[in-house]
Amino acid sequence: ETGVTQTPRHLVMGMTNKKSLKCEQHLGHNAMYWYKQSAKKPLELMFVYNFKEQTENNSVPSRFSPECPNSSHLFLHLHTLQPEDSALYLCASSQASVEYGRSYEQYFGPGTRLTVT
Amino acid sequence: ELKVEQNPLFLSMQEGKNYTIYCNYSTTSDRLYWYRQDPGKSLESLFVLLSNGAVKQEGRLMASLDTKARLSTLHITAAVHDLSATYFCAVPTNYQLIWGAGTKLIIKP
C-alpha cells in the first residue's frame, strides 16, 4: 500500500449504530487530519494530530470521537449520528508542524462516503 | 484570524479559452498550496509555492505567488475538458491549512 488509505470507502448507517472509520498513511508523516466535506460546503477541518497528540478540535460534536494510536493510524469513531452528518470524510497526513505558524503540504486519502439514514 | 478567499467560486468556460482563478489571503504567509478535486473524488496536490515570486507550471496550468500582495493565481491556458474540476487554494497556519471555498471549473467542448 502506498500513500494514504481509508476504509471503508462507503458506509451506510442508522442513527443508533456505532461504526469506525480507519485511515492509514504510508508516507512516514507525523501529522494526521480528519475533514468533513458536505455537498456544496467548504472543506471543514475536524481534528488534527501532531505526533499523536490532538492539537485541534474545531468544535466537533461529541458523537465524533477521534483516536490516534500511532503516527500511521487514525480512527474516527461514530455513534448516534444525525442525517446531516452524511458527507465525504477525508483523512490527510503531512509532515508535522514543529514551528509555530508553519504547516505543510497535506496528502489525502480517497475518502469515506458516509450516509446516515 | 487567517482568511482565504477564492474567486470566482464558479466558472464555466469554453475549450481553448484562457482564464485565471484568484486566491487572496489575509495575513502573512510565505507559502501556498493548490489542490484539485474531481467530482466524488479526493483532493490531489497540484502545486506547492514556497516563496515570493514562485511560479510553477504543469501542462496548461500555471500558478504564481505574490506574498506582498497576499495573492496567488492559477492560470489556465487553452482550456480542455479534462481540466474540469474544483480547485482549492490553502494557506498554512498553526498546525493546519486554511482552505479557500474552492472554484468549480466547468469546461465545455
PDB file of C-alpha atoms in Angstrom:
ATOM      1  CA  GLU A   1       0.000   0.000   0.000  1.00  0.00           C
ATOM      2  CA  THR A   2       1.232   3.491  -0.743  1.00  0.00           C
ATOM      3  CA  GLY A   3       0.086   6.967   0.214  1.00  0.00           C
ATOM      4  CA  VAL A   4      -2.963   7.366   2.426  1.00  0.00           C
ATOM      5  CA  THR A   5      -5.630   4.673   2.577  1.00  0.00           C
ATOM      6  CA  GLN A   6      -9.097   4.849   4.088  1.00  0.00           C
ATOM      7  CA  THR A   7     -11.626   2.148   4.906  1.00  0.00           C
ATOM      8  CA  PRO A   8     -14.419   1.658   4.328  1.00  0.00           C
ATOM      9  CA  ARG A   9     -14.902   3.614   1.128  1.00  0.00           C
ATOM     10  CA  HIS A  10     -18.678   3.680   1.559  1.00  0.00           C
ATOM     11  CA  LEU A  11     -20.735   3.358   4.733  1.00  0.00           C
ATOM     12  CA  VAL A  12     -24.456   3.451   5.355  1.00  0.00           C
ATOM     13  CA  MET A  13     -25.509   3.532   8.982  1.00  0.00           C
ATOM     14  CA  GLY A  14     -28.576   4.133  11.045  1.00  0.00           C
ATOM     15  CA  MET A  15     -28.758   6.839  13.657  1.00  0.00           C
ATOM     16  CA  THR A  16     -28.395   4.346  16.507  1.00  0.00           C
ATOM     17  CA  ASN A  17     -25.391   2.486  15.088  1.00  0.00           C
ATOM     18  CA  LYS A  18     -21.758   2.711  16.135  1.00  0.00           C
ATOM     19  CA  LYS A  19     -19.107   2.478  13.449  1.00  0.00           C
ATOM     20  CA  SER A  20     -15.500   3.489  12.925  1.00  0.00           C
ATOM     21  CA  LEU A  21     -13.595   4.947  10.014  1.00  0.00           C
ATOM     22  CA  LYS A  22      -9.976   3.979   9.577  1.00  0.00           C
ATOM     23  CA  CYS A  23      -7.109   5.855   7.995  1.00  0.00           C
ATOM     24  CA  GLU A  24      -3.543   4.663   7.463  1.00  0.00           C
ATOM     25  CA  GLN A  25      -0.643   6.572   5.976  1.00  0.00           C
ATOM     26  CA  HIS A  26       2.495   5.021   4.487  1.00  0.00           C
ATOM     27  CA  LEU A  27       4.418   8.272   3.965  1.00  0.00           C
ATOM     28  CA  GLY A  28       6.366   8.495   7.216  1.00  0.00           C
ATOM     29  CA  HIS A  29       4.421  11.570   8.315  1.00  0.00           C
ATOM     30  CA  ASN A  30       3.749  12.639  11.891  1.00  0.00           C
ATOM     31  CA  ALA A  31       0.593  14.676  11.471  1.00  0.00           C
ATOM     32  CA  MET A  32      -2.860  13.428  10.541  1.00  0.00           C
ATOM     33  CA  TYR A  33      -6.179  15.174   9.933  1.00  0.00           C
ATOM     34  CA  TRP A  34      -9.882  14.452   9.626  1.00  0.00           C
ATOM     35  CA  TYR A  35     -12.003  16.628   7.333  1.00  0.00           C
ATOM     36  CA  LYS A  36     -15.709  16.650   6.554  1.00  0.00           C
ATOM     37  CA  GLN A  37     -16.905  17.677   3.116  1.00  0.00           C
ATOM     38  CA  SER A  38     -20.643  18.117   2.578  1.00  0.00           C
ATOM     39  CA  ALA A  39     -22.294  18.833  -0.721  1.00  0.00           C
ATOM     40  CA  LYS A  40     -21.880  22.466  -1.689  1.00  0.00           C
ATOM     41  CA  LYS A  41     -19.968  23.318   1.524  1.00  0.00           C
ATOM     42  CA  PRO A  42     -16.343  24.208   2.099  1.00  0.00           C
ATOM     43  CA  LEU A  43     -13.891  21.696   3.425  1.00  0.00           C
ATOM     44  CA  GLU A  44     -14.316  21.548   7.235  1.00  0.00           C
ATOM     45  CA  LEU A  45     -11.357  20.591   9.401  1.00  0.00           C
ATOM     46  CA  MET A  46     -12.481  18.375  12.278  1.00  0.00           C
ATOM     47  CA  PHE A  47      -9.382  17.147  14.108  1.00  0.00           C
ATOM     48  CA  VAL A  48      -5.612  17.496  13.913  1.00  0.00           C
ATOM     49  CA  TYR A  49      -2.998  15.219  15.456  1.00  0.00           C
ATOM     50  CA  ASN A  50       0.684  16.155  15.626  1.00  0.00           C
ATOM     51  CA  PHE A  51       2.972  13.381  16.903  1.00  0.00           C
ATOM     52  CA  LYS A  52      -0.130  11.510  18.142  1.00  0.00           C
ATOM     53  CA  GLU A  53      -1.276  14.495  20.224  1.00  0.00           C
ATOM     54  CA  GLN A  54      -4.531  16.201  19.346  1.00  0.00           C
ATOM     55  CA  THR A  55      -3.778  19.850  18.593  1.00  0.00           C
ATOM     56  CA  GLU A  56      -7.075  20.971  17.077  1.00  0.00           C
ATOM     57  CA  ASN A  57     -10.702  20.125  17.669  1.00  0.00           C
ATOM     58  CA  ASN A  58     -12.844  22.513  15.713  1.00  0.00           C
ATOM     59  CA  SER A  59     -15.976  22.390  17.870  1.00  0.00           C
ATOM     60  CA  VAL A  60     -16.916  18.976  16.587  1.00  0.00           C
ATOM     61  CA  PRO A  61     -19.939  17.301  18.262  1.00  0.00           C
ATOM     62  CA  SER A  62     -19.073  14.560  20.736  1.00  0.00           C
ATOM     63  CA  ARG A  63     -20.783  11.939  18.558  1.00  0.00           C
ATOM     64  CA  PHE A  64     -17.497  12.042  16.589  1.00  0.00           C
ATOM     65  CA  SER A  65     -14.571  10.661  18.568  1.00  0.00           C
ATOM     66  CA  PRO A  66     -11.063  10.526  17.090  1.00  0.00           C
ATOM     67  CA  GLU A  67      -8.293   8.153  18.062  1.00  0.00           C
ATOM     68  CA  CYS A  68      -4.662   8.217  17.013  1.00  0.00           C
ATOM     69  CA  PRO A  69      -2.819   5.189  18.440  1.00  0.00           C
ATOM     70  CA  ASN A  70       0.377   5.882  16.488  1.00  0.00           C
ATOM     71  CA  SER A  71       1.593   8.277  13.833  1.00  0.00           C
ATOM     72  CA  SER A  72       0.497   5.972  10.993  1.00  0.00           C
ATOM     73  CA  HIS A  73      -3.087   5.292  12.026  1.00  0.00           C
ATOM     74  CA  LEU A  74      -6.097   7.473  12.669  1.00  0.00           C
ATOM     75  CA  PHE A  75      -9.629   6.448  13.513  1.00  0.00           C
ATOM     76  CA  LEU A  76     -12.916   8.295  13.675  1.00  0.00           C
ATOM     77  CA  HIS A  77     -15.466   6.594  15.919  1.00  0.00           C
ATOM     78  CA  LEU A  78     -19.068   7.404  15.112  1.00  0.00           C
ATOM     79  CA  HIS A  79     -22.137   6.973  17.300  1.00  0.00           C
ATOM     80  CA  THR A  80     -25.724   8.248  17.295  1.00  0.00           C
ATOM     81  CA  LEU A  81     -25.153  10.271  14.161  1.00  0.00           C
ATOM     82  CA  GLN A  82     -27.691  12.560  12.538  1.00  0.00           C
ATOM     83  CA  PRO A  83     -28.738  12.664   8.859  1.00  0.00           C
ATOM     84  CA  GLU A  84     -26.885  15.978   8.473  1.00  0.00           C
ATOM     85  CA  ASP A  85     -23.665  14.114   9.242  1.00  0.00           C
ATOM     86  CA  SER A  86     -23.909  12.434   5.841  1.00  0.00           C
ATOM     87  CA  ALA A  87     -20.829  13.605   3.941  1.00  0.00           C
ATOM     88  CA  LEU A  88     -17.485  12.651   2.481  1.00  0.00           C
ATOM     89  CA  TYR A  89     -14.956  12.165   5.298  1.00  0.00           C
ATOM     90  CA  LEU A  90     -11.395  12.737   4.238  1.00  0.00           C
ATOM     91  CA  CYS A  91      -8.233  11.798   6.047  1.00  0.00           C
ATOM     92  CA  ALA A  92      -4.941  13.525   5.297  1.00  0.00           C
ATOM     93  CA  SER A  93      -1.373  13.366   6.536  1.00  0.00           C
ATOM     94  CA  SER A  94       1.615  15.678   6.412  1.00  0.00           C
ATOM     95  CA  GLN A  95       4.982  16.382   7.893  1.00  0.00           C
ATOM     96  CA  ALA A  96       4.354  17.526  11.449  1.00  0.00           C
ATOM     97  CA  SER A  97       4.416  21.187  12.388  1.00  0.00           C
ATOM     98  CA  VAL A  98       7.199  21.893  14.840  1.00  0.00           C
ATOM     99  CA  GLU A  99       7.494  25.592  14.162  1.00  0.00           C
ATOM    100  CA  TYR A 100       4.750  27.983  15.254  1.00  0.00           C
ATOM    101  CA  GLY A 101       2.779  29.216  12.248  1.00  0.00           C
ATOM    102  CA  ARG A 102       4.114  26.537   9.955  1.00  0.00           C
ATOM    103  CA  SER A 103       2.130  23.741   8.366  1.00  0.00           C
ATOM    104  CA  TYR A 104       2.957  21.537   5.420  1.00  0.00           C
ATOM    105  CA  GLU A 105       1.502  20.078   2.251  1.00  0.00           C
ATOM    106  CA  GLN A 106      -1.169  17.522   3.052  1.00  0.00           C
ATOM    107  CA  TYR A 107      -1.730  14.229   1.267  1.00  0.00           C
ATOM    108  CA  PHE A 108      -5.275  12.960   1.150  1.00  0.00           C
ATOM    109  CA  GLY A 109      -6.850   9.528   1.247  1.00  0.00           C
ATOM    110  CA  PRO A 110      -9.687   8.576  -1.115  1.00  0.00           C
ATOM    111  CA  GLY A 111     -12.352   9.354   1.495  1.00  0.00           C
ATOM    112  CA  THR A 112     -15.268   7.525   3.072  1.00  0.00           C
ATOM    113  CA  ARG A 113     -18.703   8.390   1.718  1.00  0.00           C
ATOM    114  CA  LEU A 114     -20.990   8.217   4.762  1.00  0.00           C
ATOM    115  CA  THR A 115     -24.762   8.102   4.569  1.00  0.00           C
ATOM    116  CA  VAL A 116     -26.800   8.304   7.779  1.00  0.00           C
ATOM    117  CA  THR A 117     -30.356   7.018   7.457  1.00  0.00           C
TER     118      THR A 117
ATOM    119  CA  GLU B   1      -7.515  35.141  12.105  1.00  0.00           C
ATOM    120  CA  LEU B   2      -6.329  33.970   8.708  1.00  0.00           C
ATOM    121  CA  LYS B   3      -8.957  34.043   5.965  1.00  0.00           C
ATOM    122  CA  VAL B   4      -8.579  32.695   2.452  1.00  0.00           C
ATOM    123  CA  GLU B   5     -10.838  33.851  -0.351  1.00  0.00           C
ATOM    124  CA  GLN B   6     -11.082  32.419  -3.818  1.00  0.00           C
ATOM    125  CA  ASN B   7     -12.793  33.933  -6.793  1.00  0.00           C
ATOM    126  CA  PRO B   8     -14.640  33.145  -8.796  1.00  0.00           C
ATOM    127  CA  LEU B   9     -16.397  30.313  -6.973  1.00  0.00           C
ATOM    128  CA  PHE B  10     -17.869  29.020 -10.202  1.00  0.00           C
ATOM    129  CA  LEU B  11     -16.521  29.310 -13.704  1.00  0.00           C
ATOM    130  CA  SER B  12     -17.948  27.922 -16.912  1.00  0.00           C
ATOM    131  CA  MET B  13     -15.790  28.359 -19.964  1.00  0.00           C
ATOM    132  CA  GLN B  14     -15.266  27.117 -23.487  1.00  0.00           C
ATOM    133  CA  GLU B  15     -12.437  24.888 -24.526  1.00  0.00           C
ATOM    134  CA  GLY B  16      -9.498  26.784 -25.909  1.00  0.00           C
ATOM    135  CA  LYS B  17     -10.007  29.878 -23.755  1.00  0.00           C
ATOM    136  CA  ASN B  18      -7.712  31.271 -21.081  1.00  0.00           C
ATOM    137  CA  TYR B  19      -8.768  32.191 -17.583  1.00  0.00           C
ATOM    138  CA  THR B  20      -7.399  32.926 -14.105  1.00  0.00           C
ATOM    139  CA  ILE B  21      -8.534  31.885 -10.628  1.00  0.00           C
ATOM    140  CA  TYR B  22      -7.537  34.158  -7.749  1.00  0.00           C
ATOM    141  CA  CYS B  23      -6.706  33.299  -4.159  1.00  0.00           C
ATOM    142  CA  ASN B  24      -6.360  36.120  -1.599  1.00  0.00           C
ATOM    143  CA  TYR B  25      -5.356  35.631   1.997  1.00  0.00           C
ATOM    144  CA  SER B  26      -5.481  37.957   4.955  1.00  0.00           C
ATOM    145  CA  THR B  27      -2.236  37.502   6.918  1.00  0.00           C
ATOM    146  CA  THR B  28       1.417  36.995   6.101  1.00  0.00           C
ATOM    147  CA  SER B  29       2.437  33.653   4.674  1.00  0.00           C
ATOM    148  CA  ASP B  30       5.443  32.649   2.613  1.00  0.00           C
ATOM    149  CA  ARG B  31       3.856  29.561   1.068  1.00  0.00           C
ATOM    150  CA  LEU B  32       0.624  28.426  -0.519  1.00  0.00           C
ATOM    151  CA  TYR B  33      -0.784  25.187  -1.920  1.00  0.00           C
ATOM    152  CA  TRP B  34      -3.141  24.423  -4.791  1.00  0.00           C
ATOM    153  CA  TYR B  35      -5.244  21.267  -4.947  1.00  0.00           C
ATOM    154  CA  ARG B  36      -7.603  19.728  -7.451  1.00  0.00           C
ATOM    155  CA  GLN B  37     -10.724  17.694  -6.694  1.00  0.00           C
ATOM    156  CA  ASP B  38     -12.638  15.728  -9.326  1.00  0.00           C
ATOM    157  CA  PRO B  39     -16.360  15.117  -8.651  1.00  0.00           C
ATOM    158  CA  GLY B  40     -16.869  12.470  -5.979  1.00  0.00           C
ATOM    159  CA  LYS B  41     -13.113  12.072  -5.513  1.00  0.00           C
ATOM    160  CA  SER B  42     -10.496  13.158  -3.020  1.00  0.00           C
ATOM    161  CA  LEU B  43      -8.098  16.093  -3.186  1.00  0.00           C
ATOM    162  CA  GLU B  44      -4.895  15.890  -5.162  1.00  0.00           C
ATOM    163  CA  SER B  45      -1.954  18.241  -4.695  1.00  0.00           C
ATOM    164  CA  LEU B  46      -1.223  20.376  -7.762  1.00  0.00           C
ATOM    165  CA  PHE B  47       1.332  22.989  -6.778  1.00  0.00           C
ATOM    166  CA  VAL B  48       3.424  23.932  -3.771  1.00  0.00           C
ATOM    167  CA  LEU B  49       4.515  27.580  -3.873  1.00  0.00           C
ATOM    168  CA  LEU B  50       7.258  28.212  -1.340  1.00  0.00           C
ATOM    169  CA  SER B  51       8.377  31.813  -1.729  1.00  0.00           C
ATOM    170  CA  ASN B  52       7.508  35.221  -3.048  1.00  0.00           C
ATOM    171  CA  GLY B  53       7.571  35.229  -6.836  1.00  0.00           C
ATOM    172  CA  ALA B  54       7.355  31.446  -7.072  1.00  0.00           C
ATOM    173  CA  VAL B  55       5.914  30.204 -10.335  1.00  0.00           C
ATOM    174  CA  LYS B  56       5.081  26.595 -11.126  1.00  0.00           C
ATOM    175  CA  GLN B  57       3.718  25.158 -14.357  1.00  0.00           C
ATOM    176  CA  GLU B  58       2.258  21.817 -15.286  1.00  0.00           C
ATOM    177  CA  GLY B  59       0.739  21.417 -18.700  1.00  0.00           C
ATOM    178  CA  ARG B  60      -1.935  24.051 -19.213  1.00  0.00           C
ATOM    179  CA  LEU B  61      -1.899  25.193 -15.570  1.00  0.00           C
ATOM    180  CA  MET B  62       0.428  27.795 -14.108  1.00  0.00           C
ATOM    181  CA  ALA B  63       0.414  29.007 -10.504  1.00  0.00           C
ATOM    182  CA  SER B  64       2.167  32.007  -9.015  1.00  0.00           C
ATOM    183  CA  LEU B  65       2.558  33.569  -5.591  1.00  0.00           C
ATOM    184  CA  ASP B  66       2.931  37.224  -4.597  1.00  0.00           C
ATOM    185  CA  THR B  67       3.413  37.264  -0.837  1.00  0.00           C
ATOM    186  CA  LYS B  68       3.477  41.058  -0.628  1.00  0.00           C
ATOM    187  CA  ALA B  69       0.061  41.318  -2.256  1.00  0.00           C
ATOM    188  CA  ARG B  70      -1.083  38.147  -0.398  1.00  0.00           C
ATOM    189  CA  LEU B  71      -2.288  36.809  -3.704  1.00  0.00           C
ATOM    190  CA  SER B  72      -1.882  33.632  -5.692  1.00  0.00           C
ATOM    191  CA  THR B  73      -3.190  32.990  -9.175  1.00  0.00           C
ATOM    192  CA  LEU B  74      -3.920  29.791 -11.055  1.00  0.00           C
ATOM    193  CA  HIS B  75      -3.889  30.451 -14.777  1.00  0.00           C
ATOM    194  CA  ILE B  76      -5.458  28.090 -17.296  1.00  0.00           C
ATOM    195  CA  THR B  77      -4.203  28.281 -20.849  1.00  0.00           C
ATOM    196  CA  ALA B  78      -6.233  26.934 -23.786  1.00  0.00           C
ATOM    197  CA  ALA B  79      -8.576  25.013 -21.507  1.00  0.00           C
ATOM    198  CA  VAL B  80      -9.511  21.427 -22.287  1.00  0.00           C
ATOM    199  CA  HIS B  81     -12.445  19.413 -20.940  1.00  0.00           C
ATOM    200  CA  ASP B  82     -10.358  17.210 -18.663  1.00  0.00           C
ATOM    201  CA  LEU B  83      -9.381  20.235 -16.574  1.00  0.00           C
ATOM    202  CA  SER B  84     -12.977  20.398 -15.327  1.00  0.00           C
ATOM    203  CA  ALA B  85     -12.735  20.036 -11.533  1.00  0.00           C
ATOM    204  CA  THR B  86     -12.888  22.041  -8.326  1.00  0.00           C
ATOM    205  CA  TYR B  87      -9.669  23.852  -7.456  1.00  0.00           C
ATOM    206  CA  PHE B  88      -8.751  24.803  -3.898  1.00  0.00           C
ATOM    207  CA  CYS B  89      -6.016  27.005  -2.536  1.00  0.00           C
ATOM    208  CA  ALA B  90      -4.756  26.562   1.032  1.00  0.00           C
ATOM    209  CA  VAL B  91      -2.514  28.682   3.252  1.00  0.00           C
ATOM    210  CA  PRO B  92      -0.577  27.251   6.209  1.00  0.00           C
ATOM    211  CA  THR B  93      -1.063  28.446   9.756  1.00  0.00           C
ATOM    212  CA  ASN B  94      -0.574  26.866  13.169  1.00  0.00           C
ATOM    213  CA  TYR B  95      -0.841  23.072  12.753  1.00  0.00           C
ATOM    214  CA  GLN B  96      -3.291  23.303   9.874  1.00  0.00           C
ATOM    215  CA  LEU B  97      -4.072  24.655   6.438  1.00  0.00           C
ATOM    216  CA  ILE B  98      -6.760  27.287   5.957  1.00  0.00           C
ATOM    217  CA  TRP B  99      -8.706  26.484   2.829  1.00  0.00           C
ATOM    218  CA  GLY B 100     -10.435  28.603   0.236  1.00  0.00           C
ATOM    219  CA  ALA B 101     -14.018  27.674  -0.612  1.00  0.00           C
ATOM    220  CA  GLY B 102     -12.969  26.196  -3.945  1.00  0.00           C
ATOM    221  CA  THR B 103     -13.555  27.214  -7.556  1.00  0.00           C
ATOM    222  CA  LYS B 104     -15.732  24.856  -9.550  1.00  0.00           C
ATOM    223  CA  LEU B 105     -14.491  24.923 -13.122  1.00  0.00           C
ATOM    224  CA  ILE B 106     -16.596  23.542 -15.969  1.00  0.00           C
ATOM    225  CA  ILE B 107     -15.048  23.463 -19.426  1.00  0.00           C
ATOM    226  CA  LYS B 108     -17.444  22.931 -22.275  1.00  0.00           C
ATOM    227  CA  PRO B 109     -16.413  21.374 -25.580  1.00  0.00           C
TER     228      PRO B 109
END
